[in-house]
Coordinates of C-alpha atoms in Angstrom, one line a residue:
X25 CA 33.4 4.1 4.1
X26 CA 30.9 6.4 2.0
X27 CA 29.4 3.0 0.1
X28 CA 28.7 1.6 3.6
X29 CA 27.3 5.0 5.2
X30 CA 25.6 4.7 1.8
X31 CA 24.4 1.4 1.8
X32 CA 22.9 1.9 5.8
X33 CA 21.4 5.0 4.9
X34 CA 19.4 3.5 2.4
X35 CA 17.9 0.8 4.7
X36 CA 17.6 3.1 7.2
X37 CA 14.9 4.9 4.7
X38 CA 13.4 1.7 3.9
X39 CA 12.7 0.9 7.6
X40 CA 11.3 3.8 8.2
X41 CA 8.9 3.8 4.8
X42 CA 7.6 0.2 5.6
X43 CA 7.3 1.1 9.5
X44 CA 5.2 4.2 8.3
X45 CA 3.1 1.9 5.8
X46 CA 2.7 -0.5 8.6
X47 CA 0.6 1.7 10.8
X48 CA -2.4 2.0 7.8
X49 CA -4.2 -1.9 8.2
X50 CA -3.7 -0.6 12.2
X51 CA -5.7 3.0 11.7
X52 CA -8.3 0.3 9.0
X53 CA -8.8 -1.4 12.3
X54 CA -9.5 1.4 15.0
X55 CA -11.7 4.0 12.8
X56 CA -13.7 0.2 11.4
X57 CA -16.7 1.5 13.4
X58 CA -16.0 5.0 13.3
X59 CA -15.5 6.6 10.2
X60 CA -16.4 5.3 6.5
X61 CA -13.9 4.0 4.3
X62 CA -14.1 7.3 1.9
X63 CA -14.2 9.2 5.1
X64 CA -10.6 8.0 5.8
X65 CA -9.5 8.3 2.3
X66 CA -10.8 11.5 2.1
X67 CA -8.7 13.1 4.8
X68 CA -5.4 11.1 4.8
X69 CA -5.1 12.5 1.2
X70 CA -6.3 16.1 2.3
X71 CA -4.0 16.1 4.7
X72 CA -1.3 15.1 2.1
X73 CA -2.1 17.1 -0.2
X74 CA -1.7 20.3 2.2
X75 CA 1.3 19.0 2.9
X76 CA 3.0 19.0 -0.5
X77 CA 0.7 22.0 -2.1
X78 CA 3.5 24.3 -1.4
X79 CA 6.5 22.3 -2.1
X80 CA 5.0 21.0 -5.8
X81 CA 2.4 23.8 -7.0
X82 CA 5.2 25.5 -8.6
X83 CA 6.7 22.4 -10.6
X84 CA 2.8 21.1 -11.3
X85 CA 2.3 24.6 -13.3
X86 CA 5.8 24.4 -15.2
X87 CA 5.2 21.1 -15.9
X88 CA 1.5 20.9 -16.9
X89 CA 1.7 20.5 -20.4
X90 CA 3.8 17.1 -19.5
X91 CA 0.9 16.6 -17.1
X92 CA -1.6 16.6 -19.5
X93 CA 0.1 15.2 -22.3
X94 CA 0.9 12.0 -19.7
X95 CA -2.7 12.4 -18.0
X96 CA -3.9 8.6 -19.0
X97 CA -0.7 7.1 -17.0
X98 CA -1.1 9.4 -14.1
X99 CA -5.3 9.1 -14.0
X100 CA -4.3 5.1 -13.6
X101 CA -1.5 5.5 -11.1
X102 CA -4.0 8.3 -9.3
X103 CA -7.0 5.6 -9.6
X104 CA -5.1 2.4 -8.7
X105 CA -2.6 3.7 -6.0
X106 CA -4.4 6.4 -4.3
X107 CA -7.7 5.9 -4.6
X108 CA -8.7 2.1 -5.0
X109 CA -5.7 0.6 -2.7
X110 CA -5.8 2.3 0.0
X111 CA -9.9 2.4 0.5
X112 CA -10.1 -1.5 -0.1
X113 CA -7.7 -1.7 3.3
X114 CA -10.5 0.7 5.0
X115 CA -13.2 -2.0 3.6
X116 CA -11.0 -5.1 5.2
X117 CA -10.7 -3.2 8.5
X118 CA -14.1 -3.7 8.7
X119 CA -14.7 -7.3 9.0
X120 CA -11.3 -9.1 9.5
X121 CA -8.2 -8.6 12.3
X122 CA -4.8 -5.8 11.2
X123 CA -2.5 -9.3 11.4
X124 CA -4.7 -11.0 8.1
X125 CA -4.8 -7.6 6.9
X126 CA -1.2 -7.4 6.8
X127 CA -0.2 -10.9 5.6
X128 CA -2.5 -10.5 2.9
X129 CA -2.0 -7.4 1.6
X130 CA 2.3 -8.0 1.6
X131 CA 1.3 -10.2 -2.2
X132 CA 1.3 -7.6 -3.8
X133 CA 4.9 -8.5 -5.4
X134 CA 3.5 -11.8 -6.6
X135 CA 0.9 -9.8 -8.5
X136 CA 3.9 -8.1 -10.2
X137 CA 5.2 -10.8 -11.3
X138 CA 2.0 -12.4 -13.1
X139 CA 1.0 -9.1 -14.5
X140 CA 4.7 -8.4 -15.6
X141 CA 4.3 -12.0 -17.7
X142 CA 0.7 -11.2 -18.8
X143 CA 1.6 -7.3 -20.0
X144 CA 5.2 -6.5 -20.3
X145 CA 6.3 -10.1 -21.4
X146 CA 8.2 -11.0 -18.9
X147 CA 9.7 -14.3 -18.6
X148 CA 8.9 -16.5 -15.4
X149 CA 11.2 -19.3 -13.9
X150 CA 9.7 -22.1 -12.7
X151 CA 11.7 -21.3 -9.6
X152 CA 9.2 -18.0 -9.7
X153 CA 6.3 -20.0 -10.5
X154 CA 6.7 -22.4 -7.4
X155 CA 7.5 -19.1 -5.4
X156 CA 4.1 -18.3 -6.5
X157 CA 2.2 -21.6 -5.7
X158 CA 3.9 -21.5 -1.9
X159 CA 2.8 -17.5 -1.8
X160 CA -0.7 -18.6 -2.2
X161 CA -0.5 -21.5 -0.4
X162 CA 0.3 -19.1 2.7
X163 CA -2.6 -16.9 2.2
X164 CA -4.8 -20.0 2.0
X165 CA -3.6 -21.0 5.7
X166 CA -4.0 -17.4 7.1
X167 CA -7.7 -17.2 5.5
X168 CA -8.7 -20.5 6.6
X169 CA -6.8 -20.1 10.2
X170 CA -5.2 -23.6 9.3
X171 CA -8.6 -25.6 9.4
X172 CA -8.0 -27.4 6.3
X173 CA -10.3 -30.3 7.3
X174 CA -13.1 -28.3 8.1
X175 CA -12.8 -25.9 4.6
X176 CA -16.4 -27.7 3.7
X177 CA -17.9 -25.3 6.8
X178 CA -15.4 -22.4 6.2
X179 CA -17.1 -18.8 5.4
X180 CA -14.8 -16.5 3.8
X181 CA -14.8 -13.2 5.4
X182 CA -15.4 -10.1 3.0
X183 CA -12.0 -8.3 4.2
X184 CA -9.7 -11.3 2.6
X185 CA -11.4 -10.2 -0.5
X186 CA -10.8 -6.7 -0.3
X187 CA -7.4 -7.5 1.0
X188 CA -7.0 -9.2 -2.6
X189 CA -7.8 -6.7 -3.9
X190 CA -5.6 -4.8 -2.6
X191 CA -2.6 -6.5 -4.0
X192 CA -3.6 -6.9 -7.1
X193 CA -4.8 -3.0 -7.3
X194 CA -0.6 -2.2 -5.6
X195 CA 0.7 -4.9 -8.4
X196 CA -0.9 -2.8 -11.3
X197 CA 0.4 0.4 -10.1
X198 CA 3.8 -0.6 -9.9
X199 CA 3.7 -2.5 -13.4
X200 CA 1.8 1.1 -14.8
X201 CA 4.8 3.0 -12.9
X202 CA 6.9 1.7 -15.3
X203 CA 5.5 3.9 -17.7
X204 CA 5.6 7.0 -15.7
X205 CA 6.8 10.4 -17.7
X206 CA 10.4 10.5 -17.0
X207 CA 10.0 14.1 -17.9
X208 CA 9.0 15.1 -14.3
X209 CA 9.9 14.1 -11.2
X210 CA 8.6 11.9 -9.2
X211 CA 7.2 14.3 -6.4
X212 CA 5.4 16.2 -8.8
X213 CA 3.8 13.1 -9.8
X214 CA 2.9 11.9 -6.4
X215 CA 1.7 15.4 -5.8
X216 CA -0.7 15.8 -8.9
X217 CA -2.2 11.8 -8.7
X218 CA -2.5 12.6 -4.7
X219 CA -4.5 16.0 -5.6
X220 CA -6.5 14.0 -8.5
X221 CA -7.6 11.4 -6.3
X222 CA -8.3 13.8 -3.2
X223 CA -11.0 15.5 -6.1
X224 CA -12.3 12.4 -7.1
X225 CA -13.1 11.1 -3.7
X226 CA -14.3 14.4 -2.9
X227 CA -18.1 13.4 -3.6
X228 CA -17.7 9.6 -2.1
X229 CA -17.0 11.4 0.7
X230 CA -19.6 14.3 0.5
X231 CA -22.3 11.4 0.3
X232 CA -21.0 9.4 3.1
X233 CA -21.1 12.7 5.1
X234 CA -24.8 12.9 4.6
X235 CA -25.9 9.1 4.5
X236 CA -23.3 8.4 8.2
X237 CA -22.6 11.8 9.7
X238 CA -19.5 11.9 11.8
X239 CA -20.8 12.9 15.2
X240 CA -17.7 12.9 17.3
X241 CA -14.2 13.9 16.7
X242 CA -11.8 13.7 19.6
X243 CA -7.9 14.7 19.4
X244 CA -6.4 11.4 19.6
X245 CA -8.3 10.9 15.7
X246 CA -7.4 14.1 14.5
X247 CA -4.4 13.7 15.0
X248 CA -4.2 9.9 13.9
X249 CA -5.5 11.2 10.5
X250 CA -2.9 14.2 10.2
X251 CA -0.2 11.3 10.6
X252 CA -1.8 9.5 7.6
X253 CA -1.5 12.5 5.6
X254 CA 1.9 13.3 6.3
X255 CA 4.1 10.5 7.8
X256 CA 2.4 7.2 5.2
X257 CA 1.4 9.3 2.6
X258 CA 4.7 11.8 2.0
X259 CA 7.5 11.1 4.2
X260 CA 7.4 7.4 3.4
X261 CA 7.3 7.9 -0.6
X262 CA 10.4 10.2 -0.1
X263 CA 11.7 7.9 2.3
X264 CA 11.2 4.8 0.2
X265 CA 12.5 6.7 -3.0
X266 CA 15.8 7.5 -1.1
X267 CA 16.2 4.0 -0.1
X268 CA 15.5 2.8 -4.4
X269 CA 17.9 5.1 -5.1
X270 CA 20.7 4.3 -2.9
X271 CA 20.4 0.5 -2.5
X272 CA 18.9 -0.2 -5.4
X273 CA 15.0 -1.9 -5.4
X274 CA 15.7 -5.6 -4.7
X275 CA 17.7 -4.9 -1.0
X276 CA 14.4 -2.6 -0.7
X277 CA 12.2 -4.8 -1.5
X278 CA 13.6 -7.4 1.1
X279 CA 12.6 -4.9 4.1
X280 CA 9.6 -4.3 2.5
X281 CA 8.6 -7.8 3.0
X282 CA 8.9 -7.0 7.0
X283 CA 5.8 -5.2 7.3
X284 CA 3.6 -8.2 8.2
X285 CA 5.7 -8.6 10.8
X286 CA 5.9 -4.7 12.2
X287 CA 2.5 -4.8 11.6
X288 CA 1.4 -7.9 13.9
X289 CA 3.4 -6.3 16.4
X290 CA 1.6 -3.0 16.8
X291 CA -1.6 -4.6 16.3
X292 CA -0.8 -6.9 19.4
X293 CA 0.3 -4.5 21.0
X294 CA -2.0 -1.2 20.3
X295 CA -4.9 -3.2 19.0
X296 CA -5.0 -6.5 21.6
X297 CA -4.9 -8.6 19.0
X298 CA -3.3 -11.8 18.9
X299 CA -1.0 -13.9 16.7
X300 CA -1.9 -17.6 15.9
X301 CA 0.1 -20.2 15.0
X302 CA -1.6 -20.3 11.6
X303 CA -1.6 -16.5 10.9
X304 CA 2.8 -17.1 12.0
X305 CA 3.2 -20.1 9.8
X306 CA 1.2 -18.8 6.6
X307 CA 3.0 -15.7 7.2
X308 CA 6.7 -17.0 7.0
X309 CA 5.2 -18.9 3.4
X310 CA 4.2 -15.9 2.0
X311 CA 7.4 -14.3 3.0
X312 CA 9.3 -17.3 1.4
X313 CA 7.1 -17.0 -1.8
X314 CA 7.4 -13.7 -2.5
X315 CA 11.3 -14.1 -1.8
X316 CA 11.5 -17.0 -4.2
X317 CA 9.0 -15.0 -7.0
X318 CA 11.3 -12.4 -6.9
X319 CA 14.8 -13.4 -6.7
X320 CA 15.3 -13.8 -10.9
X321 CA 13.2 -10.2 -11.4
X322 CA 14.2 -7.0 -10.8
X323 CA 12.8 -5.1 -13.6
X324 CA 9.7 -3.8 -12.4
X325 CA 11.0 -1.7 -8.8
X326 CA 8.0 -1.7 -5.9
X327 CA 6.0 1.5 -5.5
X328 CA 3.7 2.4 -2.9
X329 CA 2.2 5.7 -2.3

């Protein structure tokens, strides 16, 4: 009975750190026109970083030699998973729908996989490889909405770019993870690379102040970006970090493979936006090609902060 209170517990966690994660392509969308991407950054990470200031200071100080001694790993993990990943979403929002956004974004495991074989050696199957190939062949039908006999007068939006690079920037901060000082634990290192990047954002954000002034605040975005900070920046680590530890990363990673779907949802249903066949059907490949890329490989266990 404890294993299987165990074993729901832990999806339980994961549900609720993918639902949280979810909601950040559908806050890309709605502050597109209103705030800048460094804007966005800027406070979600503030906002976090109040949040765990007095939880971590303590263990940051006792452990700051570690820090320092580690600093390369956690600058990369700081640059990658905090303060690249997350903006290139607020760049996406600008130019292409929370549904692509999502679908996109979710490769980030395939990335692993071809960074895992390029840096760490890993060997891939050719079942991975044609996991892969179908991955990419998904993302192809969600760019070009399923027009493949009109690709001659197709113009790539900016956003599937970012998107990209997204994934790839979530792909090498879960293969850099893997080098993460064991020494401390993993909320002190969320805490520290969240208060690094906060600082180095800092003047991005200064400048965008003075270059696009915000000139209206109202609650419902106050309190949009305080949910940022605390429920997809903090709860959801600790969340998905319960779930890795109690079922393990590869039962994880299978409900972290739903948040294209949580994510079309709300965006239908928050955002108006609709689902198309194409956006459905390239969707379900990408799915299946992760699933398939990562069925021999569970070495390399997904992180997101």
């Amino acid at each position: 009975m404890t294993n299987v209170k165990t074993t729901i517990a832990g999806y339980i966690y994961a549900i609720l750190a993918v639902l949280f994660w979810s909601f950040n392509v559908i806050v890309a969308r709605y502050f597109a026109d209103t705030f800048t991407p460094w804007q966005i950054s800027f406070y979600r990470w503030f906002f976090a970083s109040i949040t765990l200031l007095p939880f971590c200071l303590k263990s940051i100080i006792k452990d700051w030699s570690i820090i320092t001694k580690n600093f390369k790993i956690l600058f990369w993990l700081s640059l990658t998973g905090i303060v690249l990943m997350n903006t290139f979403s607020y760049y996406a929002g600008r130019t292409i729908t929370a549904v692509e956004m999502s679908l996109i974004g979710v490769m980030g495991p395939v990335f692993i996989v071809i960074l895992s074989r390029i840096f760490l050696h890993e060997y891939i199957t050719r079942f991975q490889l044609f996991g892969i190939i179908v991955s990419f062949i998904g993302v192809i039908t969600i760019i070009l909405h399923g027009q493949f006999l009109t690709i001659g007068n197709f113009t790539l939006a900016i956003g599937d770019f970012w998107m990209s690079l997204l994934a790839l920037s979530f792909a090498i901060y879960s293969v850099i993870s893997k080098f993460r000082p064991k020494e401390i634990s993993q909320l002190t290192s969320l805490a520290f690379t969240v208060f690094f990047a906060t600082i180095v954002i800092l003047p991005l954000f200064i400048y965008d102040n003075i270059t696009h002034p915000i000139t209206h605040w109202d609650s419902l975005e106050i309190w949009t970006l305080i949910y940022m900070g605390v429920f997809n920046s903090v709860l959801s680590y600790l969340f998905w970090n319960l779930s890795l530890e109690k079922i393990g990363s590869l039962k994880s990673s299978m409900i972290y493979y739903l948040m294209p779907v949580f994510s079309s949802i709300e965006a239908y249903f928050l955002l108006g936006e609709n689902i198309y066949p194409a956006q459905i059907y390239g969707g379900m490949l990408v799915i299946l090609g992760i699933f398939m890329t990562n069925k021999k490989s569970d070495k390399v266990a997904l992180e997101r902060p």
